[in-house]
GROMACS .gro file of C-alpha atoms in nm:
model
  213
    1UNK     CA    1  10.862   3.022 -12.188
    2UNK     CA    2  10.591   3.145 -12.345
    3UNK     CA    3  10.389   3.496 -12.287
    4UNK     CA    4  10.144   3.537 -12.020
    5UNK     CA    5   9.864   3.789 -12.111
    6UNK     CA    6   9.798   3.934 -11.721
    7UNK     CA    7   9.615   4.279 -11.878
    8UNK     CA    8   9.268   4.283 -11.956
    9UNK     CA    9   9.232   4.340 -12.360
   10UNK     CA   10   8.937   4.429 -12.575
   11UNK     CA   11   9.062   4.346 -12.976
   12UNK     CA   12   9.404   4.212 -13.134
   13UNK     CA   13   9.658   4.044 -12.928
   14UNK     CA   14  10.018   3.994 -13.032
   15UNK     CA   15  10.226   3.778 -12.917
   16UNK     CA   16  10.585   3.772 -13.002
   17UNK     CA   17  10.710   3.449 -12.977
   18UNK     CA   18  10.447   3.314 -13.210
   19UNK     CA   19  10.512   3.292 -13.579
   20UNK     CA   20  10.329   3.168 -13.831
   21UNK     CA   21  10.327   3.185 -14.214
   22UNK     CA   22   9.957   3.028 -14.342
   23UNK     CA   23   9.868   2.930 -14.704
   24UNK     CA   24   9.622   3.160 -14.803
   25UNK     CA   25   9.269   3.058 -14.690
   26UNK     CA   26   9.050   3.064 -14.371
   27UNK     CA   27   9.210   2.897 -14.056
   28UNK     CA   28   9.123   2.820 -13.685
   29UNK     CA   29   9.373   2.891 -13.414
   30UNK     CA   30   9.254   2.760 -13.088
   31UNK     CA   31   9.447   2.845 -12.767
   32UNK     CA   32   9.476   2.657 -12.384
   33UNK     CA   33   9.402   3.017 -12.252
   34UNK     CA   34   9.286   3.133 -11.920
   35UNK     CA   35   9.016   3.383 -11.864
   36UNK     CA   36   8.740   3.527 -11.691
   37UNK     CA   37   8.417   3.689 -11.820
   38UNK     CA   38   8.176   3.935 -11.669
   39UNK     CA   39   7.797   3.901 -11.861
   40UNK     CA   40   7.563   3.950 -11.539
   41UNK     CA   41   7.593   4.323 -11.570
   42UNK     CA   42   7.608   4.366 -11.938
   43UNK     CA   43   7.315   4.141 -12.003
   44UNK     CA   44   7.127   4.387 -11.750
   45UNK     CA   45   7.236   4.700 -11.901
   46UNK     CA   46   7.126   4.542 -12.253
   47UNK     CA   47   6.753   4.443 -12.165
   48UNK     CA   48   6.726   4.761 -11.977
   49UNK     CA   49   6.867   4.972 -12.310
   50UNK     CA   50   6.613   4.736 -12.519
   51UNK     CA   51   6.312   4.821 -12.315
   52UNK     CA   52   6.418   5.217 -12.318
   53UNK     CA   53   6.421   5.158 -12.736
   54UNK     CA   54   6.106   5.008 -12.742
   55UNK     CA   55   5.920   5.285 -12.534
   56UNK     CA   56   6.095   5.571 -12.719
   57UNK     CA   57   6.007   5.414 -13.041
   58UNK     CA   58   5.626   5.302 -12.966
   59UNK     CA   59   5.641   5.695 -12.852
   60UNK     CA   60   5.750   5.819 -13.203
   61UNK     CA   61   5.388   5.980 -13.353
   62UNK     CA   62   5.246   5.802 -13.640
   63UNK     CA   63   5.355   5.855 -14.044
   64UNK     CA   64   5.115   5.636 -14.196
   65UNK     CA   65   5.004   5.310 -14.188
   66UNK     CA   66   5.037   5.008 -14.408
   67UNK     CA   67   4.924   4.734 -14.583
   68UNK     CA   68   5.048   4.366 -14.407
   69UNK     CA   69   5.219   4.324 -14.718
   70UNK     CA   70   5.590   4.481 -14.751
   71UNK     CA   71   5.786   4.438 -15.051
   72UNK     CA   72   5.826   4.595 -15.445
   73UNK     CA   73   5.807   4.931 -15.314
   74UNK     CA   74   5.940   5.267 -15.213
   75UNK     CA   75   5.937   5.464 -14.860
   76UNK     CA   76   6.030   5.733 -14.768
   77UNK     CA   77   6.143   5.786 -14.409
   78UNK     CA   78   5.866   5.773 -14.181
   79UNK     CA   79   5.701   5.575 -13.905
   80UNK     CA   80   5.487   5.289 -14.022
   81UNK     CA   81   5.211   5.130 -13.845
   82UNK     CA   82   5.131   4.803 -13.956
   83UNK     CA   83   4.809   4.636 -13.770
   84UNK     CA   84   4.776   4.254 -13.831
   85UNK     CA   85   5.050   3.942 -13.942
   86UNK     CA   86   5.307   4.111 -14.185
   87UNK     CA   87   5.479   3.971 -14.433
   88UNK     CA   88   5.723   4.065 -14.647
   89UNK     CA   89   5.697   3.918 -14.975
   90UNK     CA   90   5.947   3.645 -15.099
   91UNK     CA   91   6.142   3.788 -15.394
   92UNK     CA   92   6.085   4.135 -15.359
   93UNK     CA   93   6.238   4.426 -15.284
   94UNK     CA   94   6.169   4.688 -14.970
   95UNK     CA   95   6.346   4.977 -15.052
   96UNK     CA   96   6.363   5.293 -14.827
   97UNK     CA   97   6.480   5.627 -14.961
   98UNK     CA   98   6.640   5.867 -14.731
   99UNK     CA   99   6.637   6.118 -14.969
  100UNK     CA  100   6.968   6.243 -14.878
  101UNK     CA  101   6.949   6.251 -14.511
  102UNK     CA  102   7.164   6.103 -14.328
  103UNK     CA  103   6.937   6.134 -14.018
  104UNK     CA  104   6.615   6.015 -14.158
  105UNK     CA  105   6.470   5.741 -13.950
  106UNK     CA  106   6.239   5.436 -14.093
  107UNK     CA  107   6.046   5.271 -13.819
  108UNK     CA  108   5.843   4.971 -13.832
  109UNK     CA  109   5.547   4.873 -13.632
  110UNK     CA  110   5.411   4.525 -13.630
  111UNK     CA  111   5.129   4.450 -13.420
  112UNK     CA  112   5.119   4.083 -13.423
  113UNK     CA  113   5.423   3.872 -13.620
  114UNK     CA  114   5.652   3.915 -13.857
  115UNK     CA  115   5.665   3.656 -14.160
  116UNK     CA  116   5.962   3.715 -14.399
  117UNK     CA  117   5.911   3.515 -14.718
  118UNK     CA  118   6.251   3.364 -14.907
  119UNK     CA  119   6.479   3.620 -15.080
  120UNK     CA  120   6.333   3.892 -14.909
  121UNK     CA  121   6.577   4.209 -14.991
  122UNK     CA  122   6.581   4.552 -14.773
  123UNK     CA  123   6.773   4.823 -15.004
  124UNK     CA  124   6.895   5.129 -14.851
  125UNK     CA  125   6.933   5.434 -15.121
  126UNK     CA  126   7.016   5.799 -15.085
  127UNK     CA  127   7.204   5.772 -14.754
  128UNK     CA  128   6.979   5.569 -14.563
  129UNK     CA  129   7.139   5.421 -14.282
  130UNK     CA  130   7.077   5.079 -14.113
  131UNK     CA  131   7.147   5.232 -13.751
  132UNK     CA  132   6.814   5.420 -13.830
  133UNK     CA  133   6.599   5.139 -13.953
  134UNK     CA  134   6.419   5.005 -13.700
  135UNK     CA  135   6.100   4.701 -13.696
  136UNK     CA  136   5.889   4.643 -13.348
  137UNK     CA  137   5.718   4.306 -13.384
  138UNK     CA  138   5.505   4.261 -13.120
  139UNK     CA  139   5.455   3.866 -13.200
  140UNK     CA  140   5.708   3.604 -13.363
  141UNK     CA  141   5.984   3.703 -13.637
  142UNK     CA  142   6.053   3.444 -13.907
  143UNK     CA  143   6.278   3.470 -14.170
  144UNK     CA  144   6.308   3.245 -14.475
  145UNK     CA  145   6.641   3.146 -14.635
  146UNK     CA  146   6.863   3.427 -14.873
  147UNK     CA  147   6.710   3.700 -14.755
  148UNK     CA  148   6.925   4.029 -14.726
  149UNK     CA  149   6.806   4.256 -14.435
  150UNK     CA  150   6.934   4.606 -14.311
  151UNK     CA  151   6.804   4.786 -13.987
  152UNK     CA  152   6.744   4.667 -13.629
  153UNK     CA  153   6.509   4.412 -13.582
  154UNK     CA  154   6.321   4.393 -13.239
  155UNK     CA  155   6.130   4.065 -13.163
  156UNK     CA  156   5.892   4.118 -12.833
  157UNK     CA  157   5.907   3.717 -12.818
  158UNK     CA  158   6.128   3.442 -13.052
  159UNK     CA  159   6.303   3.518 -13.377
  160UNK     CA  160   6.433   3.279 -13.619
  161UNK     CA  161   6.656   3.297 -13.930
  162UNK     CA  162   6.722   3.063 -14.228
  163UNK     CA  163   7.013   2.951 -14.417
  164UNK     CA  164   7.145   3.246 -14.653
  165UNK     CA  165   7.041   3.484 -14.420
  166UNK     CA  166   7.250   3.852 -14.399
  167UNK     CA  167   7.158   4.104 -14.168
  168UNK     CA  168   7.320   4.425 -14.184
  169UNK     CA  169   7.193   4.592 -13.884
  170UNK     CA  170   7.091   4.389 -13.482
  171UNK     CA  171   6.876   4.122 -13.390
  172UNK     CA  172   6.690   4.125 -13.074
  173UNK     CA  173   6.445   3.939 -12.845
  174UNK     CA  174   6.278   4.029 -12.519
  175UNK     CA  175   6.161   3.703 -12.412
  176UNK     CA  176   6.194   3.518 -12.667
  177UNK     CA  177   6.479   3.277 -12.796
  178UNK     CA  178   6.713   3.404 -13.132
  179UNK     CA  179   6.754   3.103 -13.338
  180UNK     CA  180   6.946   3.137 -13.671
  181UNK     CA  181   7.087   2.893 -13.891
  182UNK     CA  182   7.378   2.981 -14.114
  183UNK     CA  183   7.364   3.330 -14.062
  184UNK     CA  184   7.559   3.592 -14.147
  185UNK     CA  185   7.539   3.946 -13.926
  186UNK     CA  186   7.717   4.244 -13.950
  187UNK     CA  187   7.662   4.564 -13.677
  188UNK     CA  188   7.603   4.887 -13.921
  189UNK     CA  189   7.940   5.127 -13.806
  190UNK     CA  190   7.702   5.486 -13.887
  191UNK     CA  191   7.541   5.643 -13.579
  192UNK     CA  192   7.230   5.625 -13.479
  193UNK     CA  193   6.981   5.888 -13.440
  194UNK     CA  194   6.832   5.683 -13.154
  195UNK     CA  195   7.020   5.642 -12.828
  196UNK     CA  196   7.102   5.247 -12.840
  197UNK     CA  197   7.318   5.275 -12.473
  198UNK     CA  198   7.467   4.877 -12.474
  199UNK     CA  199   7.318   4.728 -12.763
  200UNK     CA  200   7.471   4.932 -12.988
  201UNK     CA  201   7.741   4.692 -12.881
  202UNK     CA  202   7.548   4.413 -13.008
  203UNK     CA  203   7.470   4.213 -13.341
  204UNK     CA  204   7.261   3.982 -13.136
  205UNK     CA  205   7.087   4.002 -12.780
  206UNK     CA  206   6.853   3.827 -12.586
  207UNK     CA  207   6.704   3.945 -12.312
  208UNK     CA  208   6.607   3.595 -12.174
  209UNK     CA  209   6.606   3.320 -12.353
  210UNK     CA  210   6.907   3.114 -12.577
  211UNK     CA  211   7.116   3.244 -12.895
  212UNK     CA  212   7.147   2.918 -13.097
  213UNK     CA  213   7.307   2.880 -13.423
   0.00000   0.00000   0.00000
């Protein structure tokens, strides 16, 4: 008879009695499995987490502000105030300079939405890290197809993605839904200078609303 997983597992299970030699290529395995999930409590933990980010970061004194316009430029770490619909600029790059510190921190403020023209790029030089980038919009986030982003991404209401997107970094929502189409999302693996609690769990959360794809 076959194996009966009783433990609970987080990662890789092997089971013995299954063998299988594939051509070389992507493949889908599906199995008639049993099993229960928990996401009441997590869910909780996360939009409680997400709301303690928000307040620390809104709390973080002012670096500078900046022009609605982001894109075929240089910053240095700092926190950035930006009052009015952003954009950031279809084919161009945002590039953020850590200047060798691993701890500097680039934060984002949007005070209204978030528009994210096509082939939008986020480059991270001189040991910037993505668990460190961080954008508050306070109104919609919309991103247009190919772009390449890197940081966490905080939408106060929805968030959408378009084909070609990659995100290395989280996407969140408070009440808003997460809608992405063809995606692709990776979680950064560097700490973070900010506590994250749960979410740092998470490539994608929503606090309330849907995560379609």
């Amino acid at each position: 008879s076959s194996p009966v997983i009783t433990q609970t597992v987080d990662g890789n299970v092997t089971i013995n009695s299954m063998t299988l030699s594939p051509l070389a290529g992507k493949h889908v395995v599906n199995f008639n499995t049993q099993y229960s999930s928990e996401t009441t409590g997590i869910t909780a933990q996360g939009k409680a987490d997400l709301a303690t980010l928000i307040v620390e970061l809104e709390a973080l004194p002012q670096t500078a502000t900046h022009i609605l316009a982001l894109g075929s430029e240089t910053l240095t770490a700092g926190v950035y105030d930006i009052t009015g619909a952003a954009t950031g600029t279809a084919s161009t790059t945002l590039t953020l300079n850590a200047a060798g510190n691993a701890n500097a921190i680039f934060v984002f403020r949007i005070s209204t939405t978030f528009i994210i023209g096509a082939s939008f790029v986020i480059d991270l030089i001189n040991s910037a890290n993505p668990n460190n980038v961080f954008f508050v919009v306070t109104g919609g986030m919309t991103v247009a197809a190919s772009s390449v982003l890197q940081g966490t991404f905080i939408g106060k209401t929805t968030m959408t993605t378009a084909a070609g997107t990659t995100v290395l970094g989280r996407l969140a929502t408070v009440v808003g839904a997460l809608a992405l189409i063809t995606t692709t999302i990776n979680k950064p693996t560097l700490a973070s200078v900010q506590t994250l609690g749960s979410l740092e769990s998470f490539a994608l959360f929503a606090s309330t609303a849907a995560i379609t794809n």
